[in-house]
Amino acid sequence: MIVVMSQRATEDHINAVLKRLQKVGFEIHLSQGVERTIIGAIGDKTRMADLALEAMPEVDNVVPILQPYKLASRTFKEENTIIRVGDLEIGGNQIHVMAGPCAVESREQLFEAADAVKKAGATLLRGGAFKPRTSPYSFQGLEEKGLQYLAEARERTGLKIVTELMDASSLPMVAEYADIIQIGTRNMQNFFLLRAVANVQKPVLLKRGISATIEEWLMSAEYIMAGGNYQVILCERGIRSYESYTRNTLDLSAIPVIKHLSHLPIIVDPSHALGKWRFVSSMSKAAVAAGADGLLIEVHPNPSEALCDGPQSLTPNNFGSLMTEVQQVAGAVGRTLT
Amino acid sequence: MIVVMSQRATEDHINAVLKRLQKVGFEIHLSQGVERTIIGAIGDKTRMADLALEAMPEVDNVVPILQPYKLASRTFKEENTIIRVGDLEIGGNQIHVMAGPCAVESREQLFEAADAVKKAGATLLRGGAFKPRTSPYSFQGLEEKGLQYLAEARERTGLKIVTELMDASSLPMVAEYADIIQIGTRNMQNFFLLRAVANVQKPVLLKRGISATIEEWLMSAEYIMAGGNYQVILCERGIRSYESYTRNTLDLSAIPVIKHLSHLPIIVDPSHALGKWRFVSSMSKAAVAAGADGLLIEVHPNPSEALCDGPQSLTPNNFGSLMTEVQQVAGAVGRTLT
Amino acid sequence: MIVVMSQRATEDHINAVLKRLQKVGFEIHLSQGVERTIIGAIGDKTRMADLALEAMPEVDNVVPILQPYKLASRTFKEENTIIRVGDLEIGGNQIHVMAGPCAVESREQLFEAADAVKKAGATLLRGGAFKPRTSPYSFQGLEEKGLQYLAEARERTGLKIVTELMDASSLPMVAEYADIIQIGTRNMQNFFLLRAVANVQKPVLLKRGISATIEEWLMSAEYIMAGGNYQVILCERGIRSYESYTRNTLDLSAIPVIKHLSHLPIIVDPSHALGKWRFVSSMSKAAVAAGADGLLIEVHPNPSEALCDGPQSLTPNNFGSLMTEVQQVAGAVGRTLT
Amino acid sequence: MIVVMSQRATEDHINAVLKRLQKVGFEIHLSQGVERTIIGAIGDKTRMADLALEAMPEVDNVVPILQPYKLASRTFKEENTIIRVGDLEIGGNQIHVMAGPCAVESREQLFEAADAVKKAGATLLRGGAFKPRTSPYSFQGLEEKGLQYLAEARERTGLKIVTELMDASSLPMVAEYADIIQIGTRNMQNFFLLRAVANVQKPVLLKRGISATIEEWLMSAEYIMAGGNYQVILCERGIRSYESYTRNTLDLSAIPVIKHLSHLPIIVDPSHALGKWRFVSSMSKAAVAAGADGLLIEVHPNPSEALCDGPQSLTPNNFGSLMTEVQQVAGAVGRTLT
């Protein structure tokens, strides 16, 4: 951490800062320039957030130097983390596609979707039983019934199950059925929920908050890991920008950046980011070319009848073409798809 | 709702859309222009989100015309809502200032803050017992002990209590102590939590999500109101933009916009928005001049020793000056402060 | 400047950086911690942008410490700058309102607007003769004819003239008629244009770019000042955010921030920021309460017939009410309006 | 265009709007619902921007339905536009890479870069002779000398030349040397400059403004095309978002969106978007996978000595690897690179 003192800082102001830093055990490096005094402080980076140095007189600026996360960082663990879900390895050489409807609507709808995505090469089935909806008047999900259908679909197809947890109170129920527990974009900083999934030994798919920085996202992963669950898969799903033609702005740069900063696997959800099925295939190929470890894709047997997110859902046919095209790109970057 | 068909749309494509709209009971107005066919559909606006018309062939665009919220809208209720908290009226002519520390740290710290803000003219005491912290290694709050101190401070000063609820499981405990239950910015779309507070008959202070549109914010108010609790106070606290000199960008335009679209009271939290105590006073005056019904201000007896948000906390002295200045502005716009 | 070396940096990597810094005359402070080596470098801050230290091996991060602008900073000049336009003083105790139509459309329209804003208490007349329009098919302005009408309106009313310069080639013409030369938001980083107005001895109204940081804005002021023209008035006019209910997001925090970082006067244009006349009055009061030195307001005799920006233009009547209300707020913060 | 009247609108308010629309020749479709009256208006879309209907009493909202651009739209021209630069075809099956230094610094530097990028498979050489720099104290370019070196490098290598035009006054000079004239991100809405390049028969590379919507970007292309120059190449170079780990956020979604809305070719500049050389290669592959027609890459013989943008410049070696990897991906999506 670097503390930049203002030009008006006297020796007393500087000493006050030094004392405060020393009291919490930081090692000090002092640079007294002509224009400014600059204090370098090295110590337990996890304690820095609680020091309110900017509130001290004549402190101009405090610049953090080290990353505030530890367990999630590549500095802490050099080699890539591979998450095992049954016999699947997420973060390894094979790219995994998690596909299925936004919401589980009925047994028939789910089975039709599951059969189609299985056939096209997906290895996991996605589907929501609890749905976070912007409007209180929208379909909110089938809840436990939905989870049961997902389990039946797993029986039927062998696909592993990814499904969203919305509240700590439903964790035991969701954990019973899911192979991977999804934390949605609106809950990335629901710290109660993060602490709850830290206590289960199930992989967690942590979606990036709609306006979360990469650092905040890794801090949320750190919450889960600090609580004892190291099986975190990150999922980029678009961030909020001023551009409104697409629903959100898919930040594919997050892929190489996460690979640089962290050892955790990262997958991409182009369906939610784009909001229009027409653009999902291009962005899936781009995600894989950029180094993503997997994709999360919405597929619905009949998108225009979907109770949720129809406009961004692919038909089984379109999904089949997408898989063929993605396979080509996967090969070009030395990865396999199926 | 307006459905714009593509130039390639045939009569069959258009009829398919018409059928789907009629099936759910919409009244249709058809405009067949030279370049495009445009379909106007009037009906239950709360059902529109669930129609996936964009997923139908040759539909170019779907433009919503009416607001998706109802109970929160000024169309539904013309006159301003006034929320009563004991003998205080929020949303009336008097501006209310809720002040106090970010986190309750100890009985002494809280009492010192409470006495100071009471003396300066605040009518409510704020203080967090459960703290949502970006880092798992930061101070997380005193929990029930903190709530007890708040209740003692209320006894001592007569100030009403505003405190944050972070999870539905602690609702009974928080509701026992709080006069106003705060839903924080990270939980504005935690729909489980919204449904939970909809069932208590306590005023709710609903902070705007850090990247929530005004419409989404009103939809979250609608969640609480649709569940039966009409006592919602909105709180603008800064949105995320590209500008990084201030912590967030305080969107004061939200004040006249909310007053135009809704009947609910709106207050402003300049401390979190700016992130630097130095700018809190200017923005408090601006908020009141723009028509805010109240302010939420961080005050700490000793900001540089604060366990949370020290850099943005005012000293009791600075808070006193702020109140004097705000009172002048309140008078200039025909409001009172104390 | 602080250079943070990566954990893998060897002595050779560190020495390479030290050599490069010393070569350009920087004074060095070295901190060798257990985890990282951190290099502090103090020297001519204006040269830092040209050092590509991040491109050197094992350099992790370069953190600038000092502001990159000098002439525009309050460190360079402590007292507020007052810009004189005839007998008006912008940046002094009196708040100045610049009002008038978006575009000069005809002599009659301009005179009607000028008479109305003069009567209500404005001291400057705004109006565009060259219009930057998003569409090539929109009205582009009356050009020199428009400037002549502005000069006639000045004769008639005594109001000073503010008008936009869009290209260096029209500078001689615009400078002949204008009292203040406006640089529009789209040209804030048109460095040719900035260098051109640096050579005229006329006040420049520098609008903030629609996505410019406060630092970039001050750098553009620095361009004009470094070229020899110290008469720069800053104008906040809304920034681009994800919120789309208002046209842009008016960043009123920029007022106290600019007052802290710089000695230059700052005014606010709520008309362009909001895009809807209905919200202009609230935000004008807020701007003055926050400390603005002036306002730029669009007024049109008949907004719904305006060739440009009608929806955000006030009628003369509404402008009259605005001025009465703003005067109250000005008084409350110790300023005068007329 | 759809005009939504407020609930309070009387017949007189509605008639006033109808009259205004009919006066400018629009065809009207009226829908009088129970809650609202909605007016559909079909006519010359290029005139809509100049109607200030929102300023009329009891008009709630005006929703544009058709795109405001025409010549740039795929509706106007179905097949892809191919831009010919000598014997190169941009927008055809072959992907073209434009590479070279940010700024031309010396003959030696430029020749070294040119030889390297030629060898690796680039077909065009980029290099700035006029440099838009945020700071007035930074290196501003060699101007005509720089253009001459570029011409010499073209002689030497056969590479075509892309270079930036910053002001209309230097157009004759730049047009003499350049094969493609670049309009930089800060000038995307410098309408004087757009009109100037509309009059030359040279291809124009139009960079997206740092906070331009896709629609505004296409409107700027429309400016050039409406003036008579149809040879426009679009270039995505990152947009401004809240994320600050990368310099900007590369919006690769713009590729399929532009391909959907327009017939113009689109290339991608990952160097400026990312700001860090380390991430350029991943994003180049992603761009090609998403369907880009080319890449613009910064390459410098010695990045850490570069006078401009060193941190994002690749060494010739790294550029060689990038080209090999991009070629694989190009093949996977049915394109060729060299």
mmCIF file of N, CA, C and O in Angstrom, chain B residues 259-292:
data_model
loop_
_atom_site.group_PDB
_atom_site.id
_atom_site.type_symbol
_atom_site.label_atom_id
_atom_site.label_comp_id
_atom_site.label_asym_id
_atom_site.label_seq_id
_atom_site.Cartn_x
_atom_site.Cartn_y
_atom_site.Cartn_z
ATOM 1 N N LYS B 259 -39.875 11.404 -8.434
ATOM 2 C CA LYS B 259 -41.048 12.209 -8.048
ATOM 3 C C LYS B 259 -42.066 12.249 -9.196
ATOM 4 O O LYS B 259 -43.261 12.367 -8.964
ATOM 5 N N HIS B 260 -41.569 12.168 -10.421
ATOM 6 C CA HIS B 260 -42.466 12.181 -11.590
ATOM 7 C C HIS B 260 -43.140 10.824 -11.790
ATOM 8 O O HIS B 260 -44.338 10.743 -12.067
ATOM 9 N N LEU B 261 -42.382 9.755 -11.632
ATOM 10 C CA LEU B 261 -42.906 8.423 -11.948
ATOM 11 C C LEU B 261 -43.632 7.767 -10.783
ATOM 12 O O LEU B 261 -44.466 6.892 -10.989
ATOM 13 N N SER B 262 -43.288 8.155 -9.567
ATOM 14 C CA SER B 262 -43.785 7.419 -8.398
ATOM 15 C C SER B 262 -44.264 8.368 -7.301
ATOM 16 O O SER B 262 -43.922 9.553 -7.303
ATOM 17 N N HIS B 263 -45.013 7.816 -6.371
ATOM 18 C CA HIS B 263 -45.510 8.577 -5.225
ATOM 19 C C HIS B 263 -44.682 8.310 -3.977
ATOM 20 O O HIS B 263 -44.964 8.854 -2.915
ATOM 21 N N LEU B 264 -43.651 7.468 -4.093
ATOM 22 C CA LEU B 264 -42.872 7.070 -2.916
ATOM 23 C C LEU B 264 -41.850 8.139 -2.539
ATOM 24 O O LEU B 264 -41.336 8.838 -3.410
ATOM 25 N N PRO B 265 -41.535 8.259 -1.254
ATOM 26 C CA PRO B 265 -40.490 9.210 -0.852
ATOM 27 C C PRO B 265 -39.106 8.725 -1.279
ATOM 28 O O PRO B 265 -38.878 7.525 -1.414
ATOM 29 N N ILE B 266 -38.215 9.678 -1.467
ATOM 30 C CA ILE B 266 -36.838 9.331 -1.863
ATOM 31 C C ILE B 266 -35.846 10.130 -1.026
ATOM 32 O O ILE B 266 -36.005 11.330 -0.850
ATOM 33 N N ILE B 267 -34.850 9.429 -0.512
ATOM 34 C CA ILE B 267 -33.780 10.094 0.231
ATOM 35 C C ILE B 267 -32.450 9.809 -0.477
ATOM 36 O O ILE B 267 -32.405 9.011 -1.415
ATOM 37 N N VAL B 268 -31.392 10.467 -0.016
ATOM 38 C CA VAL B 268 -30.100 10.366 -0.705
ATOM 39 C C VAL B 268 -28.997 10.053 0.299
ATOM 40 O O VAL B 268 -28.975 10.615 1.395
ATOM 41 N N ASP B 269 -28.094 9.160 -0.098
ATOM 42 C CA ASP B 269 -26.936 8.794 0.718
ATOM 43 C C ASP B 269 -25.673 9.277 0.015
ATOM 44 O O ASP B 269 -25.080 8.559 -0.791
ATOM 45 N N PRO B 270 -25.238 10.509 0.303
ATOM 46 C CA PRO B 270 -24.045 11.007 -0.397
ATOM 47 C C PRO B 270 -22.751 10.382 0.116
ATOM 48 O O PRO B 270 -21.746 10.371 -0.596
ATOM 49 N N SER B 271 -22.765 9.840 1.325
ATOM 50 C CA SER B 271 -21.515 9.307 1.899
ATOM 51 C C SER B 271 -21.004 8.121 1.093
ATOM 52 O O SER B 271 -19.839 8.080 0.683
ATOM 53 N N HIS B 272 -21.886 7.138 0.831
ATOM 54 C CA HIS B 272 -21.443 5.981 0.061
ATOM 55 C C HIS B 272 -21.162 6.353 -1.390
ATOM 56 O O HIS B 272 -20.267 5.801 -2.018
ATOM 57 N N ALA B 273 -21.942 7.260 -1.936
ATOM 58 C CA ALA B 273 -21.779 7.616 -3.350
ATOM 59 C C ALA B 273 -20.421 8.257 -3.602
ATOM 60 O O ALA B 273 -19.716 7.903 -4.545
ATOM 61 N N LEU B 274 -20.061 9.198 -2.745
ATOM 62 C CA LEU B 274 -18.830 9.942 -2.981
ATOM 63 C C LEU B 274 -17.608 9.182 -2.486
ATOM 64 O O LEU B 274 -16.569 9.176 -3.136
ATOM 65 N N GLY B 275 -17.732 8.577 -1.290
ATOM 66 C CA GLY B 275 -16.608 7.809 -0.748
ATOM 67 C C GLY B 275 -15.546 8.680 -0.095
ATOM 68 O O GLY B 275 -14.538 8.170 0.375
ATOM 69 N N LYS B 276 -15.747 10.004 -0.101
ATOM 70 C CA LYS B 276 -14.782 10.930 0.511
ATOM 71 C C LYS B 276 -15.559 11.986 1.282
ATOM 72 O O LYS B 276 -16.385 12.696 0.703
ATOM 73 N N TRP B 277 -15.300 12.108 2.572
ATOM 74 C CA TRP B 277 -16.078 12.997 3.443
ATOM 75 C C TRP B 277 -16.091 14.419 2.933
ATOM 76 O O TRP B 277 -17.068 15.156 3.096
ATOM 77 N N ARG B 278 -15.028 14.819 2.266
ATOM 78 C CA ARG B 278 -14.830 16.187 1.821
ATOM 79 C C ARG B 278 -15.957 16.685 0.915
ATOM 80 O O ARG B 278 -16.199 17.892 0.803
ATOM 81 N N PHE B 279 -16.597 15.747 0.202
ATOM 82 C CA PHE B 279 -17.590 16.160 -0.799
ATOM 83 C C PHE B 279 -19.034 15.930 -0.328
ATOM 84 O O PHE B 279 -19.978 16.210 -1.062
ATOM 85 N N VAL B 280 -19.189 15.401 0.884
ATOM 86 C CA VAL B 280 -20.526 15.021 1.357
ATOM 87 C C VAL B 280 -21.433 16.237 1.566
ATOM 88 O O VAL B 280 -22.618 16.209 1.238
ATOM 89 N N SER B 281 -20.870 17.305 2.077
ATOM 90 C CA SER B 281 -21.695 18.458 2.413
ATOM 91 C C SER B 281 -22.285 19.112 1.147
ATOM 92 O O SER B 281 -23.489 19.374 1.084
ATOM 93 N N SER B 282 -21.462 19.334 0.127
ATOM 94 C CA SER B 282 -21.971 19.914 -1.138
ATOM 95 C C SER B 282 -23.096 19.078 -1.712
ATOM 96 O O SER B 282 -24.105 19.605 -2.180
ATOM 97 N N MET B 283 -22.903 17.784 -1.715
ATOM 98 C CA MET B 283 -23.892 16.929 -2.357
ATOM 99 C C MET B 283 -25.152 16.790 -1.504
ATOM 100 O O MET B 283 -26.236 16.554 -2.032
ATOM 101 N N SER B 284 -25.022 16.963 -0.199
ATOM 102 C CA SER B 284 -26.218 16.964 0.650
ATOM 103 C C SER B 284 -27.084 18.179 0.313
ATOM 104 O O SER B 284 -28.310 18.073 0.179
ATOM 105 N N LYS B 285 -26.445 19.321 0.166
ATOM 106 C CA LYS B 285 -27.197 20.523 -0.193
ATOM 107 C C LYS B 285 -27.852 20.357 -1.558
ATOM 108 O O LYS B 285 -29.014 20.722 -1.761
ATOM 109 N N ALA B 286 -27.106 19.786 -2.486
ATOM 110 C CA ALA B 286 -27.648 19.581 -3.835
ATOM 111 C C ALA B 286 -28.854 18.639 -3.809
ATOM 112 O O ALA B 286 -29.855 18.868 -4.485
ATOM 113 N N ALA B 287 -28.762 17.597 -3.000
ATOM 114 C CA ALA B 287 -29.857 16.624 -2.921
ATOM 115 C C ALA B 287 -31.131 17.303 -2.424
ATOM 116 O O ALA B 287 -32.219 17.101 -2.969
ATOM 117 N N VAL B 288 -30.984 18.117 -1.398
ATOM 118 C CA VAL B 288 -32.146 18.793 -0.841
ATOM 119 C C VAL B 288 -32.695 19.805 -1.853
ATOM 120 O O VAL B 288 -33.910 19.910 -2.053
ATOM 121 N N ALA B 289 -31.823 20.520 -2.528
ATOM 122 C CA ALA B 289 -32.287 21.478 -3.538
ATOM 123 C C ALA B 289 -33.032 20.757 -4.657
ATOM 124 O O ALA B 289 -33.973 21.292 -5.253
ATOM 125 N N ALA B 290 -32.625 19.534 -4.965
ATOM 126 C CA ALA B 290 -33.269 18.780 -6.047
ATOM 127 C C ALA B 290 -34.600 18.181 -5.621
ATOM 128 O O ALA B 290 -35.337 17.671 -6.456
ATOM 129 N N GLY B 291 -34.889 18.197 -4.317
ATOM 130 C CA GLY B 291 -36.198 17.724 -3.873
ATOM 131 C C GLY B 291 -36.191 16.474 -3.020
ATOM 132 O O GLY B 291 -37.248 15.869 -2.797
ATOM 133 N N ALA B 292 -35.020 16.057 -2.529
ATOM 134 C CA ALA B 292 -34.962 14.841 -1.699
ATOM 135 C C ALA B 292 -35.760 15.013 -0.418
ATOM 136 O O ALA B 292 -35.845 16.116 0.124
#
